[in-house]
Amino acid sequence: MTMNDQPIKTRRTLLGALRGSFLTGLVVVLPVGLTLWLTWSAIGWLDAWILPLIPAAYQPEELVHRFFGPDTTFPLRGVGVAVFLVFTTLIGWLARGLIGRSLMRQAELLVERVPVVRSVYGGLKQITETVFGQKERSFDRTCLVEFPRAGTWAVGLVASKAKGEIATKLPTQEEMIAVFVGLTPLTSGMLIYVPAKDVIFLEMRPDEAAKLIVSGGLVYPQSRDGD
């Protein structure tokens, strides 16, 4: 190596170090930045959706001017979120009571009489009940299943045992389990029915399995065995 090659090697080493530092910075900054941006955007979206529903006399800015003077101003972002949380909690409290349950049944009977609305409402209700764990329909276990062919394995979320028409029409007398297999990088998946004896149950939580699937196998949960 000549004397002229030394500065070139030094520059390459410096550029490599800067590149590594930049990529490390991205790993640190991007998750935090995206989380803050998504949170801020969601708050703004809820405000834009909910505030127009509040009567003009009770708008946050109107209340501030009424109690603190017309020249008083301060950021009010997030008021819509607070209203949404209070309103949703109040509706949930009422729906859990006897009168609330009766009103909900009457409202659902009314909705079920409208063809298109009935289908949309039924699907959305099932999704929300599954996501928020109502009626014991949420994913509570994870597993490994041979998919899409023997010898290859996929991480799945255990839904439930096969029931109803599915259980009676399946051409087997074995116990079958409904497993949701996620797809990467698509935020979707496939529902398959697998013999219970062929399912390998895992210790990882459903949210950890979802992260593993969405990341394409890059984000592994901490082993329960300490490995």
PDB file of C-alpha atoms in Angstrom:
ATOM      1  CA  MET A   1       0.000   0.000   0.000  1.00  0.00           C
ATOM      2  CA  THR A   2       1.413   3.391  -0.996  1.00  0.00           C
ATOM      3  CA  MET A   3       1.197   6.640   0.915  1.00  0.00           C
ATOM      4  CA  ASN A   4      -1.509   7.866  -1.491  1.00  0.00           C
ATOM      5  CA  ASP A   5      -3.746   4.916  -0.611  1.00  0.00           C
ATOM      6  CA  GLN A   6      -3.783   5.761   3.124  1.00  0.00           C
ATOM      7  CA  PRO A   7      -6.077   8.858   2.884  1.00  0.00           C
ATOM      8  CA  ILE A   8      -8.515   6.924   0.651  1.00  0.00           C
ATOM      9  CA  LYS A   9      -8.733   4.073   3.182  1.00  0.00           C
ATOM     10  CA  THR A  10      -9.220   6.585   6.015  1.00  0.00           C
ATOM     11  CA  ARG A  11     -12.058   8.298   4.126  1.00  0.00           C
ATOM     12  CA  ARG A  12     -13.737   4.948   3.437  1.00  0.00           C
ATOM     13  CA  THR A  13     -13.444   3.977   7.096  1.00  0.00           C
ATOM     14  CA  LEU A  14     -14.915   7.321   8.154  1.00  0.00           C
ATOM     15  CA  LEU A  15     -17.784   7.021   5.660  1.00  0.00           C
ATOM     16  CA  GLY A  16     -18.483   3.486   6.853  1.00  0.00           C
ATOM     17  CA  ALA A  17     -18.597   4.662  10.470  1.00  0.00           C
ATOM     18  CA  LEU A  18     -20.912   7.542   9.563  1.00  0.00           C
ATOM     19  CA  ARG A  19     -23.149   5.199   7.594  1.00  0.00           C
ATOM     20  CA  GLY A  20     -23.333   2.768  10.513  1.00  0.00           C
ATOM     21  CA  SER A  21     -24.138   5.582  12.942  1.00  0.00           C
ATOM     22  CA  PHE A  22     -26.840   6.898  10.607  1.00  0.00           C
ATOM     23  CA  LEU A  23     -28.491   3.478  10.289  1.00  0.00           C
ATOM     24  CA  THR A  24     -28.330   2.994  14.053  1.00  0.00           C
ATOM     25  CA  GLY A  25     -29.925   6.398  14.479  1.00  0.00           C
ATOM     26  CA  LEU A  26     -32.718   5.419  12.106  1.00  0.00           C
ATOM     27  CA  VAL A  27     -33.400   2.290  14.141  1.00  0.00           C
ATOM     28  CA  VAL A  28     -33.738   4.451  17.263  1.00  0.00           C
ATOM     29  CA  VAL A  29     -35.523   7.478  15.796  1.00  0.00           C
ATOM     30  CA  LEU A  30     -37.970   5.909  13.323  1.00  0.00           C
ATOM     31  CA  PRO A  31     -40.034   3.839  15.804  1.00  0.00           C
ATOM     32  CA  VAL A  32     -40.291   6.779  18.215  1.00  0.00           C
ATOM     33  CA  GLY A  33     -41.004   9.301  15.474  1.00  0.00           C
ATOM     34  CA  LEU A  34     -43.593   7.142  13.737  1.00  0.00           C
ATOM     35  CA  THR A  35     -45.296   6.365  17.047  1.00  0.00           C
ATOM     36  CA  LEU A  36     -45.534  10.061  17.934  1.00  0.00           C
ATOM     37  CA  TRP A  37     -46.712  10.954  14.427  1.00  0.00           C
ATOM     38  CA  LEU A  38     -49.369   8.241  14.349  1.00  0.00           C
ATOM     39  CA  THR A  39     -50.574   9.181  17.834  1.00  0.00           C
ATOM     40  CA  TRP A  40     -50.727  12.876  16.949  1.00  0.00           C
ATOM     41  CA  SER A  41     -52.510  12.119  13.674  1.00  0.00           C
ATOM     42  CA  ALA A  42     -55.023   9.816  15.384  1.00  0.00           C
ATOM     43  CA  ILE A  43     -55.793  12.501  17.973  1.00  0.00           C
ATOM     44  CA  GLY A  44     -56.295  15.061  15.205  1.00  0.00           C
ATOM     45  CA  TRP A  45     -58.525  12.672  13.267  1.00  0.00           C
ATOM     46  CA  LEU A  46     -60.714  12.011  16.313  1.00  0.00           C
ATOM     47  CA  ASP A  47     -60.937  15.729  17.043  1.00  0.00           C
ATOM     48  CA  ALA A  48     -61.979  16.472  13.462  1.00  0.00           C
ATOM     49  CA  TRP A  49     -64.613  13.744  13.636  1.00  0.00           C
ATOM     50  CA  ILE A  50     -66.056  14.396  17.106  1.00  0.00           C
ATOM     51  CA  LEU A  51     -65.844  18.178  17.647  1.00  0.00           C
ATOM     52  CA  PRO A  52     -68.364  19.018  14.864  1.00  0.00           C
ATOM     53  CA  LEU A  53     -70.905  16.844  16.716  1.00  0.00           C
ATOM     54  CA  ILE A  54     -70.672  19.013  19.857  1.00  0.00           C
ATOM     55  CA  PRO A  55     -73.199  21.899  20.005  1.00  0.00           C
ATOM     56  CA  ALA A  56     -71.695  25.321  19.322  1.00  0.00           C
ATOM     57  CA  ALA A  57     -72.396  26.545  22.871  1.00  0.00           C
ATOM     58  CA  TYR A  58     -70.284  23.695  24.294  1.00  0.00           C
ATOM     59  CA  GLN A  59     -67.371  23.804  21.878  1.00  0.00           C
ATOM     60  CA  PRO A  60     -64.033  23.826  23.782  1.00  0.00           C
ATOM     61  CA  GLU A  61     -62.971  27.203  22.399  1.00  0.00           C
ATOM     62  CA  GLU A  62     -66.351  28.702  23.304  1.00  0.00           C
ATOM     63  CA  LEU A  63     -66.091  27.398  26.866  1.00  0.00           C
ATOM     64  CA  VAL A  64     -62.546  28.753  27.221  1.00  0.00           C
ATOM     65  CA  HIS A  65     -63.625  32.196  26.016  1.00  0.00           C
ATOM     66  CA  ARG A  66     -66.664  32.130  28.300  1.00  0.00           C
ATOM     67  CA  PHE A  67     -64.771  31.297  31.498  1.00  0.00           C
ATOM     68  CA  PHE A  68     -61.355  32.864  30.867  1.00  0.00           C
ATOM     69  CA  GLY A  69     -62.129  35.744  28.530  1.00  0.00           C
ATOM     70  CA  PRO A  70     -62.266  36.176  24.741  1.00  0.00           C
ATOM     71  CA  ASP A  71     -58.533  36.808  24.447  1.00  0.00           C
ATOM     72  CA  THR A  72     -57.509  33.570  26.173  1.00  0.00           C
ATOM     73  CA  THR A  73     -56.139  30.878  23.882  1.00  0.00           C
ATOM     74  CA  PHE A  74     -54.263  27.643  24.480  1.00  0.00           C
ATOM     75  CA  PRO A  75     -53.917  24.339  22.582  1.00  0.00           C
ATOM     76  CA  LEU A  76     -57.059  22.229  22.756  1.00  0.00           C
ATOM     77  CA  ARG A  77     -55.918  19.256  20.697  1.00  0.00           C
ATOM     78  CA  GLY A  78     -57.141  16.029  22.243  1.00  0.00           C
ATOM     79  CA  VAL A  79     -60.480  17.304  23.547  1.00  0.00           C
ATOM     80  CA  GLY A  80     -62.245  15.111  21.000  1.00  0.00           C
ATOM     81  CA  VAL A  81     -60.362  12.083  22.324  1.00  0.00           C
ATOM     82  CA  ALA A  82     -61.425  12.904  25.893  1.00  0.00           C
ATOM     83  CA  VAL A  83     -65.046  13.289  24.786  1.00  0.00           C
ATOM     84  CA  PHE A  84     -64.842   9.995  22.888  1.00  0.00           C
ATOM     85  CA  LEU A  85     -63.425   8.136  25.907  1.00  0.00           C
ATOM     86  CA  VAL A  86     -66.036   9.535  28.299  1.00  0.00           C
ATOM     87  CA  PHE A  87     -68.890   8.910  25.860  1.00  0.00           C
ATOM     88  CA  THR A  88     -67.761   5.354  25.051  1.00  0.00           C
ATOM     89  CA  THR A  89     -67.290   4.497  28.738  1.00  0.00           C
ATOM     90  CA  LEU A  90     -70.750   5.853  29.541  1.00  0.00           C
ATOM     91  CA  ILE A  91     -72.340   3.845  26.718  1.00  0.00           C
ATOM     92  CA  GLY A  92     -70.523   0.705  27.882  1.00  0.00           C
ATOM     93  CA  TRP A  93     -71.699   1.233  31.459  1.00  0.00           C
ATOM     94  CA  LEU A  94     -75.299   1.670  30.301  1.00  0.00           C
ATOM     95  CA  ALA A  95     -75.095  -1.338  27.950  1.00  0.00           C
ATOM     96  CA  ARG A  96     -74.033  -3.613  30.819  1.00  0.00           C
ATOM     97  CA  GLY A  97     -77.170  -2.796  32.806  1.00  0.00           C
ATOM     98  CA  LEU A  98     -80.552  -4.470  32.432  1.00  0.00           C
ATOM     99  CA  ILE A  99     -82.179  -1.522  30.685  1.00  0.00           C
ATOM    100  CA  GLY A 100     -79.152  -1.033  28.453  1.00  0.00           C
ATOM    101  CA  ARG A 101     -79.098  -4.681  27.373  1.00  0.00           C
ATOM    102  CA  SER A 102     -82.805  -4.505  26.577  1.00  0.00           C
ATOM    103  CA  LEU A 103     -82.318  -1.379  24.470  1.00  0.00           C
ATOM    104  CA  MET A 104     -79.351  -2.973  22.690  1.00  0.00           C
ATOM    105  CA  ARG A 105     -81.410  -6.044  21.803  1.00  0.00           C
ATOM    106  CA  GLN A 106     -84.201  -3.873  20.432  1.00  0.00           C
ATOM    107  CA  ALA A 107     -81.727  -1.813  18.408  1.00  0.00           C
ATOM    108  CA  GLU A 108     -80.077  -4.959  16.998  1.00  0.00           C
ATOM    109  CA  LEU A 109     -83.464  -6.399  16.033  1.00  0.00           C
ATOM    110  CA  LEU A 110     -84.180  -3.167  14.178  1.00  0.00           C
ATOM    111  CA  VAL A 111     -80.806  -3.269  12.406  1.00  0.00           C
ATOM    112  CA  GLU A 112     -81.290  -6.922  11.389  1.00  0.00           C
ATOM    113  CA  ARG A 113     -84.369  -5.944   9.377  1.00  0.00           C
ATOM    114  CA  VAL A 114     -82.288  -3.829   6.986  1.00  0.00           C
ATOM    115  CA  PRO A 115     -80.557  -6.176   4.475  1.00  0.00           C
ATOM    116  CA  VAL A 116     -77.308  -4.330   3.672  1.00  0.00           C
ATOM    117  CA  VAL A 117     -76.905  -2.698   7.078  1.00  0.00           C
ATOM    118  CA  ARG A 118     -77.481  -6.074   8.748  1.00  0.00           C
ATOM    119  CA  SER A 119     -74.513  -7.654   6.971  1.00  0.00           C
ATOM    120  CA  VAL A 120     -72.171  -4.737   7.651  1.00  0.00           C
ATOM    121  CA  TYR A 121     -73.185  -4.443  11.311  1.00  0.00           C
ATOM    122  CA  GLY A 122     -72.909  -8.184  11.929  1.00  0.00           C
ATOM    123  CA  GLY A 123     -69.403  -8.363  10.472  1.00  0.00           C
ATOM    124  CA  LEU A 124     -68.162  -5.299  12.341  1.00  0.00           C
ATOM    125  CA  LYS A 125     -69.645  -6.560  15.608  1.00  0.00           C
ATOM    126  CA  GLN A 126     -67.895  -9.919  15.283  1.00  0.00           C
ATOM    127  CA  ILE A 127     -64.581  -8.217  14.517  1.00  0.00           C
ATOM    128  CA  THR A 128     -64.792  -5.837  17.480  1.00  0.00           C
ATOM    129  CA  GLU A 129     -65.835  -8.623  19.845  1.00  0.00           C
ATOM    130  CA  THR A 130     -62.879 -10.702  18.668  1.00  0.00           C
ATOM    131  CA  VAL A 131     -60.342  -7.864  18.901  1.00  0.00           C
ATOM    132  CA  PHE A 132     -61.456  -6.650  22.316  1.00  0.00           C
ATOM    133  CA  GLY A 133     -61.955 -10.102  23.814  1.00  0.00           C
ATOM    134  CA  GLN A 134     -65.707 -10.150  24.284  1.00  0.00           C
ATOM    135  CA  LYS A 135     -67.585 -13.443  24.616  1.00  0.00           C
ATOM    136  CA  GLU A 136     -64.306 -15.418  24.812  1.00  0.00           C
ATOM    137  CA  ARG A 137     -63.701 -15.153  21.065  1.00  0.00           C
ATOM    138  CA  SER A 138     -60.252 -13.608  21.080  1.00  0.00           C
ATOM    139  CA  PHE A 139     -57.101 -15.454  20.042  1.00  0.00           C
ATOM    140  CA  ASP A 140     -55.614 -16.787  23.261  1.00  0.00           C
ATOM    141  CA  ARG A 141     -52.954 -19.272  22.088  1.00  0.00           C
ATOM    142  CA  THR A 142     -50.318 -19.578  19.402  1.00  0.00           C
ATOM    143  CA  CYS A 143     -49.074 -22.627  17.567  1.00  0.00           C
ATOM    144  CA  LEU A 144     -47.029 -24.143  14.766  1.00  0.00           C
ATOM    145  CA  VAL A 145     -48.792 -25.943  11.919  1.00  0.00           C
ATOM    146  CA  GLU A 146     -47.500 -27.609   8.763  1.00  0.00           C
ATOM    147  CA  PHE A 147     -48.445 -25.107   6.067  1.00  0.00           C
ATOM    148  CA  PRO A 148     -48.672 -24.802   3.090  1.00  0.00           C
ATOM    149  CA  ARG A 149     -47.243 -28.325   2.687  1.00  0.00           C
ATOM    150  CA  ALA A 150     -45.797 -31.099   4.799  1.00  0.00           C
ATOM    151  CA  GLY A 151     -42.327 -30.314   6.080  1.00  0.00           C
ATOM    152  CA  THR A 152     -42.768 -26.525   6.198  1.00  0.00           C
ATOM    153  CA  TRP A 153     -44.098 -24.846   9.319  1.00  0.00           C
ATOM    154  CA  ALA A 154     -46.029 -21.633   9.893  1.00  0.00           C
ATOM    155  CA  VAL A 155     -46.835 -19.666  13.033  1.00  0.00           C
ATOM    156  CA  GLY A 156     -50.570 -19.479  13.646  1.00  0.00           C
ATOM    157  CA  LEU A 157     -53.119 -18.062  16.075  1.00  0.00           C
ATOM    158  CA  VAL A 158     -55.505 -20.589  17.588  1.00  0.00           C
ATOM    159  CA  ALA A 159     -59.104 -19.445  17.127  1.00  0.00           C
ATOM    160  CA  SER A 160     -61.348 -22.246  18.422  1.00  0.00           C
ATOM    161  CA  LYS A 161     -62.377 -25.835  17.880  1.00  0.00           C
ATOM    162  CA  ALA A 162     -64.362 -26.589  14.736  1.00  0.00           C
ATOM    163  CA  LYS A 163     -68.053 -26.118  15.493  1.00  0.00           C
ATOM    164  CA  GLY A 164     -71.457 -26.239  13.842  1.00  0.00           C
ATOM    165  CA  GLU A 165     -71.663 -26.994  10.133  1.00  0.00           C
ATOM    166  CA  ILE A 166     -67.879 -26.960   9.741  1.00  0.00           C
ATOM    167  CA  ALA A 167     -67.464 -29.733  12.325  1.00  0.00           C
ATOM    168  CA  THR A 168     -70.206 -31.893  10.794  1.00  0.00           C
ATOM    169  CA  LYS A 169     -69.105 -31.466   7.169  1.00  0.00           C
ATOM    170  CA  LEU A 170     -65.376 -32.087   7.644  1.00  0.00           C
ATOM    171  CA  PRO A 171     -64.546 -35.581   6.289  1.00  0.00           C
ATOM    172  CA  THR A 172     -62.892 -36.735   9.506  1.00  0.00           C
ATOM    173  CA  GLN A 173     -63.895 -37.745  13.003  1.00  0.00           C
ATOM    174  CA  GLU A 174     -60.771 -36.196  14.526  1.00  0.00           C
ATOM    175  CA  GLU A 175     -60.907 -33.084  16.647  1.00  0.00           C
ATOM    176  CA  MET A 176     -60.158 -30.129  14.368  1.00  0.00           C
ATOM    177  CA  ILE A 177     -58.866 -26.721  15.411  1.00  0.00           C
ATOM    178  CA  ALA A 178     -59.346 -23.435  13.555  1.00  0.00           C
ATOM    179  CA  VAL A 179     -55.977 -21.724  13.080  1.00  0.00           C
ATOM    180  CA  PHE A 180     -55.390 -18.292  11.569  1.00  0.00           C
ATOM    181  CA  VAL A 181     -52.113 -18.208   9.637  1.00  0.00           C
ATOM    182  CA  GLY A 182     -50.820 -14.702   8.945  1.00  0.00           C
ATOM    183  CA  LEU A 183     -49.137 -13.716   5.684  1.00  0.00           C
ATOM    184  CA  THR A 184     -46.049 -11.544   5.250  1.00  0.00           C
ATOM    185  CA  PRO A 185     -45.763  -8.749   4.162  1.00  0.00           C
ATOM    186  CA  LEU A 186     -49.543  -8.555   3.626  1.00  0.00           C
ATOM    187  CA  THR A 187     -51.619  -7.665   6.682  1.00  0.00           C
ATOM    188  CA  SER A 188     -53.959 -10.569   6.030  1.00  0.00           C
ATOM    189  CA  GLY A 189     -53.986 -14.314   6.433  1.00  0.00           C
ATOM    190  CA  MET A 190     -55.766 -17.605   5.938  1.00  0.00           C
ATOM    191  CA  LEU A 191     -58.102 -19.563   8.192  1.00  0.00           C
ATOM    192  CA  ILE A 192     -57.344 -23.284   8.082  1.00  0.00           C
ATOM    193  CA  TYR A 193     -58.678 -26.273  10.006  1.00  0.00           C
ATOM    194  CA  VAL A 194     -55.985 -28.596  11.330  1.00  0.00           C
ATOM    195  CA  PRO A 195     -56.236 -31.874  13.274  1.00  0.00           C
ATOM    196  CA  ALA A 196     -55.579 -31.131  16.938  1.00  0.00           C
ATOM    197  CA  LYS A 197     -52.899 -33.836  17.086  1.00  0.00           C
ATOM    198  CA  ASP A 198     -50.890 -32.050  14.385  1.00  0.00           C
ATOM    199  CA  VAL A 199     -50.817 -28.704  16.186  1.00  0.00           C
ATOM    200  CA  ILE A 200     -47.724 -27.730  18.193  1.00  0.00           C
ATOM    201  CA  PHE A 201     -48.719 -25.157  20.810  1.00  0.00           C
ATOM    202  CA  LEU A 202     -46.289 -22.357  21.656  1.00  0.00           C
ATOM    203  CA  GLU A 203     -45.659 -20.328  24.799  1.00  0.00           C
ATOM    204  CA  MET A 204     -45.478 -16.963  23.010  1.00  0.00           C
ATOM    205  CA  ARG A 205     -48.431 -14.598  23.340  1.00  0.00           C
ATOM    206  CA  PRO A 206     -50.659 -13.782  20.334  1.00  0.00           C
ATOM    207  CA  ASP A 207     -49.272 -10.228  20.122  1.00  0.00           C
ATOM    208  CA  GLU A 208     -45.714 -11.609  20.064  1.00  0.00           C
ATOM    209  CA  ALA A 209     -46.662 -14.031  17.289  1.00  0.00           C
ATOM    210  CA  ALA A 210     -48.227 -11.168  15.330  1.00  0.00           C
ATOM    211  CA  LYS A 211     -44.997  -9.139  15.607  1.00  0.00           C
ATOM    212  CA  LEU A 212     -42.987 -12.146  14.438  1.00  0.00           C
ATOM    213  CA  ILE A 213     -45.256 -12.621  11.415  1.00  0.00           C
ATOM    214  CA  VAL A 214     -45.470  -8.945  10.416  1.00  0.00           C
ATOM    215  CA  SER A 215     -41.691  -8.464  10.745  1.00  0.00           C
ATOM    216  CA  GLY A 216     -41.033 -11.389   8.435  1.00  0.00           C
ATOM    217  CA  GLY A 217     -39.244 -13.349  11.154  1.00  0.00           C
ATOM    218  CA  LEU A 218     -36.959 -10.510  12.255  1.00  0.00           C
ATOM    219  CA  VAL A 219     -38.574  -9.707  15.616  1.00  0.00           C
ATOM    220  CA  TYR A 220     -38.482 -12.737  17.909  1.00  0.00           C
ATOM    221  CA  PRO A 221     -40.079 -12.732  21.369  1.00  0.00           C
ATOM    222  CA  GLN A 222     -37.878 -13.394  24.367  1.00  0.00           C
ATOM    223  CA  SER A 223     -37.678 -17.112  25.004  1.00  0.00           C
ATOM    224  CA  ARG A 224     -39.605 -18.366  28.028  1.00  0.00           C
ATOM    225  CA  ASP A 225     -36.710 -20.776  28.612  1.00  0.00           C
ATOM    226  CA  GLY A 226     -34.232 -17.889  28.950  1.00  0.00           C
ATOM    227  CA  ASP A 227     -32.400 -18.668  25.684  1.00  0.00           C
TER     228      ASP A 227
END
